[in-house]
mmCIF file of C-alpha atoms in Angstrom:
data_model
loop_
_atom_site.group_PDB
_atom_site.id
_atom_site.type_symbol
_atom_site.label_atom_id
_atom_site.label_comp_id
_atom_site.label_asym_id
_atom_site.label_seq_id
_atom_site.Cartn_x
_atom_site.Cartn_y
_atom_site.Cartn_z
ATOM 1 C CA UNK A 1 40.355 143.869 108.695
ATOM 2 C CA UNK A 2 41.885 142.297 111.860
ATOM 3 C CA UNK A 3 40.024 143.487 115.117
ATOM 4 C CA UNK A 4 42.428 144.267 117.673
ATOM 5 C CA UNK A 5 41.465 144.920 121.480
ATOM 6 C CA UNK A 6 42.772 146.966 123.871
ATOM 7 C CA UNK A 7 46.464 145.947 124.998
ATOM 8 C CA UNK A 8 46.247 143.514 128.537
ATOM 9 C CA UNK A 9 48.308 144.724 130.964
ATOM 10 C CA UNK A 10 51.989 146.048 130.755
ATOM 11 C CA UNK A 11 54.357 145.538 127.714
ATOM 12 C CA UNK A 12 57.607 145.832 128.993
ATOM 13 C CA UNK A 13 60.319 148.467 127.275
ATOM 14 C CA UNK A 14 63.604 147.103 125.396
ATOM 15 C CA UNK A 15 66.457 149.180 125.476
ATOM 16 C CA UNK A 16 67.864 147.094 122.515
ATOM 17 C CA UNK A 17 66.325 145.275 119.938
ATOM 18 C CA UNK A 18 63.398 146.818 117.747
ATOM 19 C CA UNK A 19 62.731 150.490 117.929
ATOM 20 C CA UNK A 20 59.425 152.276 118.407
ATOM 21 C CA UNK A 21 59.057 152.425 114.606
ATOM 22 C CA UNK A 22 59.506 148.863 113.864
ATOM 23 C CA UNK A 23 56.963 147.583 116.634
ATOM 24 C CA UNK A 24 54.531 150.287 115.439
ATOM 25 C CA UNK A 25 55.077 149.209 111.743
ATOM 26 C CA UNK A 26 54.708 145.703 112.573
ATOM 27 C CA UNK A 27 51.209 146.458 114.376
ATOM 28 C CA UNK A 28 50.101 148.163 111.574
ATOM 29 C CA UNK A 29 50.788 145.451 109.017
ATOM 30 C CA UNK A 30 48.885 142.905 111.318
ATOM 31 C CA UNK A 31 46.037 145.288 111.823
ATOM 32 C CA UNK A 32 45.994 146.154 107.755
ATOM 33 C CA UNK A 33 45.234 142.381 106.898
ATOM 34 C CA UNK A 34 41.622 142.826 105.014
ATOM 35 C CA UNK A 35 38.652 140.807 106.221
ATOM 36 C CA UNK A 36 38.964 137.076 105.335
ATOM 37 C CA UNK A 37 43.049 137.608 104.480
ATOM 38 C CA UNK A 38 45.401 135.261 104.467
ATOM 39 C CA UNK A 39 48.806 135.169 106.902
ATOM 40 C CA UNK A 40 51.403 133.077 106.612
ATOM 41 C CA UNK A 41 53.653 131.971 109.519
ATOM 42 C CA UNK A 42 57.067 130.451 108.200
ATOM 43 C CA UNK A 43 60.354 128.953 110.261
ATOM 44 C CA UNK A 44 63.253 127.410 109.752
ATOM 45 C CA UNK A 45 64.183 124.090 108.026
ATOM 46 C CA UNK A 46 64.221 121.676 111.047
ATOM 47 C CA UNK A 47 62.727 123.452 113.488
ATOM 48 C CA UNK A 48 63.483 123.274 116.957
ATOM 49 C CA UNK A 49 61.468 124.347 119.692
ATOM 50 C CA UNK A 50 61.567 127.870 119.969
ATOM 51 C CA UNK A 51 61.252 128.240 116.217
ATOM 52 C CA UNK A 52 57.702 126.062 116.143
ATOM 53 C CA UNK A 53 56.797 127.252 119.277
ATOM 54 C CA UNK A 54 56.969 130.758 118.419
ATOM 55 C CA UNK A 55 55.372 129.880 114.685
ATOM 56 C CA UNK A 56 52.343 128.446 116.584
ATOM 57 C CA UNK A 57 52.430 130.533 119.659
ATOM 58 C CA UNK A 58 51.686 133.361 117.336
ATOM 59 C CA UNK A 59 49.746 131.450 114.984
ATOM 60 C CA UNK A 60 47.286 130.803 117.848
ATOM 61 C CA UNK A 61 47.519 134.215 118.712
ATOM 62 C CA UNK A 62 46.161 135.324 115.426
ATOM 63 C CA UNK A 63 43.322 132.838 115.614
ATOM 64 C CA UNK A 64 42.021 134.690 119.017
ATOM 65 C CA UNK A 65 41.893 138.223 117.015
ATOM 66 C CA UNK A 66 39.989 136.468 114.347
ATOM 67 C CA UNK A 67 39.188 137.900 110.928
ATOM 68 C CA UNK A 68 41.744 136.272 109.278
ATOM 69 C CA UNK A 69 43.126 132.779 107.857
ATOM 70 C CA UNK A 70 46.290 132.082 108.790
ATOM 71 C CA UNK A 71 48.781 128.865 107.343
ATOM 72 C CA UNK A 72 52.162 127.555 108.837
ATOM 73 C CA UNK A 73 54.872 125.875 107.469
ATOM 74 C CA UNK A 74 58.348 125.133 107.111
ATOM 75 C CA UNK A 75 60.810 123.792 104.115
ATOM 76 C CA UNK A 76 62.319 120.403 103.938
ATOM 77 C CA UNK A 77 61.906 117.302 105.781
ATOM 78 C CA UNK A 78 58.158 117.514 107.298
ATOM 79 C CA UNK A 79 58.846 114.765 110.072
ATOM 80 C CA UNK A 80 58.742 116.536 113.471
ATOM 81 C CA UNK A 81 60.748 114.874 116.666
ATOM 82 C CA UNK A 82 57.984 113.543 119.402
ATOM 83 C CA UNK A 83 58.908 116.142 121.237
ATOM 84 C CA UNK A 84 57.469 118.628 119.443
ATOM 85 C CA UNK A 85 54.455 116.714 117.656
ATOM 86 C CA UNK A 86 50.894 117.716 118.650
ATOM 87 C CA UNK A 87 51.852 121.385 119.622
ATOM 88 C CA UNK A 88 48.919 123.522 120.311
ATOM 89 C CA UNK A 89 48.596 124.610 117.262
ATOM 90 C CA UNK A 90 49.899 121.986 115.225
ATOM 91 C CA UNK A 91 46.293 121.978 113.055
ATOM 92 C CA UNK A 92 47.837 125.343 111.526
ATOM 93 C CA UNK A 93 50.758 123.376 109.653
ATOM 94 C CA UNK A 94 50.666 122.673 106.089
ATOM 95 C CA UNK A 95 52.819 121.165 103.572
ATOM 96 C CA UNK A 96 55.707 123.332 102.186
ATOM 97 C CA UNK A 97 53.898 123.027 98.459
ATOM 98 C CA UNK A 98 50.422 124.043 100.196
ATOM 99 C CA UNK A 99 51.753 127.256 101.620
ATOM 100 C CA UNK A 100 49.919 130.343 99.686
ATOM 101 C CA UNK A 101 52.269 131.737 97.505
ATOM 102 C CA UNK A 102 50.795 135.439 97.966
ATOM 103 C CA UNK A 103 49.913 135.854 101.482
ATOM 104 C CA UNK A 104 48.820 139.289 102.571
ATOM 105 C CA UNK A 105 51.175 139.373 105.416
ATOM 106 C CA UNK A 106 54.018 136.862 106.157
ATOM 107 C CA UNK A 107 55.814 136.325 109.226
ATOM 108 C CA UNK A 108 59.083 134.026 109.799
ATOM 109 C CA UNK A 109 60.424 133.060 113.014
ATOM 110 C CA UNK A 110 63.731 132.433 114.609
ATOM 111 C CA UNK A 111 65.416 132.432 111.031
ATOM 112 C CA UNK A 112 68.857 134.191 110.336
ATOM 113 C CA UNK A 113 68.914 134.384 106.975
ATOM 114 C CA UNK A 114 66.367 133.533 103.650
ATOM 115 C CA UNK A 115 68.682 130.620 103.031
ATOM 116 C CA UNK A 116 67.081 128.941 106.158
ATOM 117 C CA UNK A 117 63.510 129.096 104.256
ATOM 118 C CA UNK A 118 65.263 127.065 101.638
ATOM 119 C CA UNK A 119 62.205 126.910 98.523
ATOM 120 C CA UNK A 120 59.687 128.806 100.992
ATOM 121 C CA UNK A 121 62.054 131.827 100.884
ATOM 122 C CA UNK A 122 60.240 133.903 98.284
ATOM 123 C CA UNK A 123 57.275 134.210 100.197
ATOM 124 C CA UNK A 124 59.482 136.634 102.358
ATOM 125 C CA UNK A 125 59.144 138.794 99.564
ATOM 126 C CA UNK A 126 55.543 139.187 98.555
ATOM 127 C CA UNK A 127 53.536 141.783 100.029
ATOM 128 C CA UNK A 128 54.405 142.741 103.771
ATOM 129 C CA UNK A 129 56.863 140.462 105.680
ATOM 130 C CA UNK A 130 57.796 140.627 109.145
ATOM 131 C CA UNK A 131 61.141 138.728 110.282
ATOM 132 C CA UNK A 132 60.936 138.089 114.185
ATOM 133 C CA UNK A 133 64.189 136.560 115.452
ATOM 134 C CA UNK A 134 66.772 136.983 118.000
ATOM 135 C CA UNK A 135 69.747 135.660 116.328
ATOM 136 C CA UNK A 136 72.710 138.508 116.292
ATOM 137 C CA UNK A 137 73.688 137.108 112.532
ATOM 138 C CA UNK A 138 70.505 137.975 111.755
ATOM 139 C CA UNK A 139 70.669 139.548 107.747
ATOM 140 C CA UNK A 140 67.726 142.028 107.543
ATOM 141 C CA UNK A 141 66.475 140.123 104.769
ATOM 142 C CA UNK A 142 62.330 140.852 104.454
ATOM 143 C CA UNK A 143 60.599 144.127 104.976
ATOM 144 C CA UNK A 144 60.287 144.772 109.139
ATOM 145 C CA UNK A 145 62.460 143.653 111.543
ATOM 146 C CA UNK A 146 61.873 142.581 115.021
ATOM 147 C CA UNK A 147 65.333 141.071 116.028
ATOM 148 C CA UNK A 148 66.445 141.277 119.126
ATOM 149 C CA UNK A 149 69.667 140.057 119.683
ATOM 150 C CA UNK A 150 69.352 140.228 123.632
ATOM 151 C CA UNK A 151 66.309 137.847 123.619
ATOM 152 C CA UNK A 152 67.216 134.722 124.845
ATOM 153 C CA UNK A 153 64.531 133.143 122.473
ATOM 154 C CA UNK A 154 62.456 134.103 119.543
ATOM 155 C CA UNK A 155 59.534 133.545 121.700
ATOM 156 C CA UNK A 156 60.383 136.759 123.971
ATOM 157 C CA UNK A 157 59.752 138.991 120.862
ATOM 158 C CA UNK A 158 56.856 137.267 119.858
ATOM 159 C CA UNK A 159 55.188 137.767 123.620
ATOM 160 C CA UNK A 160 56.240 141.563 122.882
ATOM 161 C CA UNK A 161 54.090 141.499 119.697
ATOM 162 C CA UNK A 162 51.405 139.793 121.042
ATOM 163 C CA UNK A 163 51.214 142.026 123.912
ATOM 164 C CA UNK A 164 51.386 144.913 121.412
ATOM 165 C CA UNK A 165 48.515 143.293 119.795
ATOM 166 C CA UNK A 166 46.294 143.434 123.081
ATOM 167 C CA UNK A 167 46.553 139.258 122.981
ATOM 168 C CA UNK A 168 46.224 137.864 126.118
ATOM 169 C CA UNK A 169 48.126 134.742 126.990
ATOM 170 C CA UNK A 170 46.049 131.761 127.141
ATOM 171 C CA UNK A 171 46.809 128.080 128.306
ATOM 172 C CA UNK A 172 47.883 126.581 124.535
ATOM 173 C CA UNK A 173 49.789 129.990 123.341
ATOM 174 C CA UNK A 174 51.637 129.609 126.982
ATOM 175 C CA UNK A 175 52.710 126.161 126.352
ATOM 176 C CA UNK A 176 54.249 127.059 122.459
ATOM 177 C CA UNK A 177 55.948 129.847 123.890
ATOM 178 C CA UNK A 178 56.997 127.690 127.133
ATOM 179 C CA UNK A 179 58.657 125.076 124.995
ATOM 180 C CA UNK A 180 60.287 127.583 122.678
ATOM 181 C CA UNK A 181 61.606 129.237 125.726
ATOM 182 C CA UNK A 182 63.006 125.976 127.735
ATOM 183 C CA UNK A 183 64.776 124.854 124.881
ATOM 184 C CA UNK A 184 66.866 128.161 123.956
ATOM 185 C CA UNK A 185 67.692 128.890 127.197
ATOM 186 C CA UNK A 186 68.175 124.956 128.182
ATOM 187 C CA UNK A 187 65.502 124.737 130.719
ATOM 188 C CA UNK A 188 67.113 128.077 132.082
ATOM 189 C CA UNK A 189 71.112 127.006 132.562
ATOM 190 C CA UNK A 190 72.278 129.319 129.836
ATOM 191 C CA UNK A 191 73.742 132.578 130.179
ATOM 192 C CA UNK A 192 70.763 134.439 128.385
ATOM 193 C CA UNK A 193 68.727 133.630 131.405
ATOM 194 C CA UNK A 194 67.891 136.852 133.341
ATOM 195 C CA UNK A 195 65.627 138.072 136.010
ATOM 196 C CA UNK A 196 63.139 138.900 133.197
ATOM 197 C CA UNK A 197 63.351 135.360 131.532
ATOM 198 C CA UNK A 198 61.864 134.039 134.617
ATOM 199 C CA UNK A 199 59.544 136.583 134.870
ATOM 200 C CA UNK A 200 57.958 135.349 131.567
ATOM 201 C CA UNK A 201 58.214 131.741 132.348
ATOM 202 C CA UNK A 202 56.480 132.654 135.559
ATOM 203 C CA UNK A 203 53.934 134.442 133.662
ATOM 204 C CA UNK A 204 53.442 131.219 130.986
ATOM 205 C CA UNK A 205 53.156 128.906 133.974
ATOM 206 C CA UNK A 206 50.523 131.093 135.610
ATOM 207 C CA UNK A 207 48.350 129.515 132.612
ATOM 208 C CA UNK A 208 48.222 126.292 134.460
ATOM 209 C CA UNK A 209 50.547 124.533 132.372
ATOM 210 C CA UNK A 210 52.488 121.957 133.696
ATOM 211 C CA UNK A 211 56.264 122.431 133.283
ATOM 212 C CA UNK A 212 57.255 118.467 134.364
ATOM 213 C CA UNK A 213 55.304 117.476 131.900
ATOM 214 C CA UNK A 214 56.018 119.848 128.971
ATOM 215 C CA UNK A 215 60.304 119.051 130.256
ATOM 216 C CA UNK A 216 59.562 115.454 130.250
ATOM 217 C CA UNK A 217 58.259 115.685 126.564
ATOM 218 C CA UNK A 218 60.818 118.098 125.428
ATOM 219 C CA UNK A 219 64.334 116.749 127.202
ATOM 220 C CA UNK A 220 63.597 113.319 128.970
ATOM 221 C CA UNK A 221 62.048 111.053 126.076
ATOM 222 C CA UNK A 222 64.181 109.030 124.214
ATOM 223 C CA UNK A 223 63.703 105.430 122.428
ATOM 224 C CA UNK A 224 66.315 102.906 123.374
ATOM 225 C CA UNK A 225 67.756 102.847 120.022
ATOM 226 C CA UNK A 226 68.714 106.915 120.510
ATOM 227 C CA UNK A 227 70.329 105.614 123.628
ATOM 228 C CA UNK A 228 72.689 103.237 122.174
ATOM 229 C CA UNK A 229 73.672 105.710 119.298
ATOM 230 C CA UNK A 230 74.455 108.103 121.865
ATOM 231 C CA UNK A 231 76.813 105.868 123.351
ATOM 232 C CA UNK A 232 78.694 104.783 120.176
ATOM 233 C CA UNK A 233 78.951 108.731 118.944
ATOM 234 C CA UNK A 234 80.096 109.724 122.152
ATOM 235 C CA UNK A 235 82.839 106.907 122.302
ATOM 236 C CA UNK A 236 84.395 108.264 119.062
ATOM 237 C CA UNK A 237 84.865 111.616 120.925
ATOM 238 C CA UNK A 238 88.011 113.476 119.850
ATOM 239 C CA UNK A 239 89.390 115.967 122.582
ATOM 240 C CA UNK A 240 92.210 118.571 121.101
ATOM 241 C CA UNK A 241 93.501 120.890 124.339
ATOM 242 C CA UNK A 242 95.471 122.482 122.205
ATOM 243 C CA UNK A 243 92.446 123.884 119.867
ATOM 244 C CA UNK A 244 90.735 127.237 120.017
ATOM 245 C CA UNK A 245 94.111 129.211 121.355
ATOM 246 C CA UNK A 246 94.060 126.443 124.230
ATOM 247 C CA UNK A 247 90.946 126.716 125.600
ATOM 248 C CA UNK A 248 90.009 123.264 123.736
ATOM 249 C CA UNK A 249 87.958 121.925 121.555
ATOM 250 C CA UNK A 250 85.553 118.543 121.854
ATOM 251 C CA UNK A 251 84.217 117.559 119.037
ATOM 252 C CA UNK A 252 82.579 113.813 117.271
ATOM 253 C CA UNK A 253 80.938 112.689 114.407
ATOM 254 C CA UNK A 254 77.638 110.860 113.811
ATOM 255 C CA UNK A 255 77.263 108.995 110.234
ATOM 256 C CA UNK A 256 74.365 108.272 108.277
ATOM 257 C CA UNK A 257 75.574 104.432 108.592
ATOM 258 C CA UNK A 258 75.518 105.151 112.517
ATOM 259 C CA UNK A 259 71.510 106.196 112.013
ATOM 260 C CA UNK A 260 70.973 103.043 110.113
ATOM 261 C CA UNK A 261 72.570 100.575 112.142
ATOM 262 C CA UNK A 262 70.308 101.735 115.648
ATOM 263 C CA UNK A 263 67.125 102.604 113.424
ATOM 264 C CA UNK A 264 67.017 106.251 113.975
ATOM 265 C CA UNK A 265 65.559 109.593 112.537
ATOM 266 C CA UNK A 266 67.704 112.317 111.829
ATOM 267 C CA UNK A 267 66.568 114.611 114.909
ATOM 268 C CA UNK A 268 67.439 112.070 117.470
ATOM 269 C CA UNK A 269 70.867 113.939 117.183
ATOM 270 C CA UNK A 270 69.651 117.295 117.715
ATOM 271 C CA UNK A 271 70.092 116.677 121.805
ATOM 272 C CA UNK A 272 73.750 115.160 121.094
ATOM 273 C CA UNK A 273 75.986 118.333 121.737
ATOM 274 C CA UNK A 274 74.300 118.642 125.398
ATOM 275 C CA UNK A 275 76.300 115.364 126.077
ATOM 276 C CA UNK A 276 79.378 116.577 124.390
ATOM 277 C CA UNK A 277 79.396 120.325 125.904
ATOM 278 C CA UNK A 278 79.539 119.432 129.394
ATOM 279 C CA UNK A 279 83.222 118.078 128.619
ATOM 280 C CA UNK A 280 85.026 120.296 131.503
ATOM 281 C CA UNK A 281 88.769 120.524 129.414
ATOM 282 C CA UNK A 282 87.129 122.231 126.297
ATOM 283 C CA UNK A 283 85.614 125.604 125.873
ATOM 284 C CA UNK A 284 84.230 124.638 122.503
ATOM 285 C CA UNK A 285 82.319 121.488 121.898
ATOM 286 C CA UNK A 286 80.903 120.358 118.331
ATOM 287 C CA UNK A 287 78.582 117.571 116.695
ATOM 288 C CA UNK A 288 78.973 116.719 112.742
ATOM 289 C CA UNK A 289 75.812 115.312 111.859
ATOM 290 C CA UNK A 290 76.280 113.651 108.168
ATOM 291 C CA UNK A 291 73.181 114.682 106.249
ATOM 292 C CA UNK A 292 74.514 113.425 102.878
ATOM 293 C CA UNK A 293 77.539 111.374 101.243
ATOM 294 C CA UNK A 294 79.768 114.736 101.844
ATOM 295 C CA UNK A 295 77.384 116.989 103.942
ATOM 296 C CA UNK A 296 77.708 117.655 107.390
ATOM 297 C CA UNK A 297 75.176 119.689 109.769
ATOM 298 C CA UNK A 298 77.247 121.216 111.860
ATOM 299 C CA UNK A 299 76.340 122.277 115.884
ATOM 300 C CA UNK A 300 78.991 124.368 117.758
ATOM 301 C CA UNK A 301 78.532 125.583 121.611
ATOM 302 C CA UNK A 302 80.948 127.692 123.814
ATOM 303 C CA UNK A 303 81.211 128.146 127.174
ATOM 304 C CA UNK A 304 82.016 131.722 127.152
ATOM 305 C CA UNK A 305 85.578 132.042 125.508
ATOM 306 C CA UNK A 306 84.871 131.387 122.283
ATOM 307 C CA UNK A 307 82.229 133.438 119.828
ATOM 308 C CA UNK A 308 81.326 130.538 117.916
ATOM 309 C CA UNK A 309 78.982 132.297 116.048
ATOM 310 C CA UNK A 310 81.739 133.953 114.065
ATOM 311 C CA UNK A 311 83.285 130.820 113.447
ATOM 312 C CA UNK A 312 79.725 129.480 111.968
ATOM 313 C CA UNK A 313 79.419 133.055 109.956
ATOM 314 C CA UNK A 314 82.698 132.413 108.523
ATOM 315 C CA UNK A 315 81.990 129.040 107.216
ATOM 316 C CA UNK A 316 78.108 129.876 105.888
ATOM 317 C CA UNK A 317 75.916 129.773 108.411
ATOM 318 C CA UNK A 318 75.047 131.665 111.869
ATOM 319 C CA UNK A 319 73.981 131.585 115.154
ATOM 320 C CA UNK A 320 74.450 132.820 118.763
ATOM 321 C CA UNK A 321 78.232 133.814 120.485
ATOM 322 C CA UNK A 322 77.560 130.687 122.845
ATOM 323 C CA UNK A 323 75.136 128.428 120.260
ATOM 324 C CA UNK A 324 75.826 128.623 116.878
ATOM 325 C CA UNK A 325 75.946 126.523 113.617
ATOM 326 C CA UNK A 326 76.282 125.707 109.827
ATOM 327 C CA UNK A 327 76.568 123.018 106.968
ATOM 328 C CA UNK A 328 80.297 121.818 105.765
ATOM 329 C CA UNK A 329 80.742 119.792 103.058
ATOM 330 C CA UNK A 330 83.888 117.643 102.580
ATOM 331 C CA UNK A 331 84.808 114.698 105.210
ATOM 332 C CA UNK A 332 84.178 115.020 108.466
ATOM 333 C CA UNK A 333 88.186 115.332 109.048
ATOM 334 C CA UNK A 334 88.044 118.177 106.373
ATOM 335 C CA UNK A 335 85.105 120.230 108.187
ATOM 336 C CA UNK A 336 86.519 119.761 111.711
ATOM 337 C CA UNK A 337 89.761 121.103 110.297
ATOM 338 C CA UNK A 338 87.849 124.073 108.451
ATOM 339 C CA UNK A 339 86.499 124.603 112.170
ATOM 340 C CA UNK A 340 90.176 124.239 113.725
ATOM 341 C CA UNK A 341 91.727 126.944 111.427
ATOM 342 C CA UNK A 342 88.925 129.504 112.462
ATOM 343 C CA UNK A 343 89.908 129.238 115.855
ATOM 344 C CA UNK A 344 93.185 129.919 115.516
#
């Protein structure tokens, strides 16, 4: 059994999100892992800071408890952006084909549907499985659900679980959870940023991590080729003031040829949506990123007038009211036409 100390400090009460029974079931599942048992941690394909930071932060917490073996994995391309490389807990990462097929306990982080786990989805059907997430569109796959749509990031839910397990924050855990928090709050610029979020950030900073150093690595480090790529893609942006019921749509697309021209990996495009969403004439912003001859990864944002998660869900994806995405097929014009039709 994993040895769990008495809780350290207060654990915030949540009026919504996981029930008391769900929290109790999750804690019991962790405690029930036998000595030397195997715990597999998963996050979604092409992990962002919240997915990876939440997973690795929890993995480090398990290591502090001791008594079990821990692996962390995600499906698909294993190349992480420089901003996420070398995070504390990275030593837990294994290749997808090395991930245990029958762990004693599996947990996934920041995953709204099993499809986001791709070839690793079957791990969530083995023995006990816990879903830790904050997406309102979560499909409730897996066994035990710690899903809180009011949480600004999945790391907020992770912090709650670690607290209930009696794991105190240290500098390494805090760095992982801070990367997760600033990623999904846009450095505390988005609507989900509450007084409680700042209180959480204060507890993380109190461990001694440097917010300037972390933020510089996560947000302000980009190769010159990526700067040139952004310029080219932004130049083809299209503004449609009449779209979304007159609230406006701005969109652009990046092709595989663009990546090749500027010798850049696909992950550099993840930050492009922030340069598009600042357009004052549009409530909705979209970036289409080509992933194959007829495949596009679509990122959508709203300033509050439109629920883009409804659009994404209708087109096979998911997300939040103000930030969502899906995978589209066809030409860029066909994909944006589908989006335009859903926006009304």
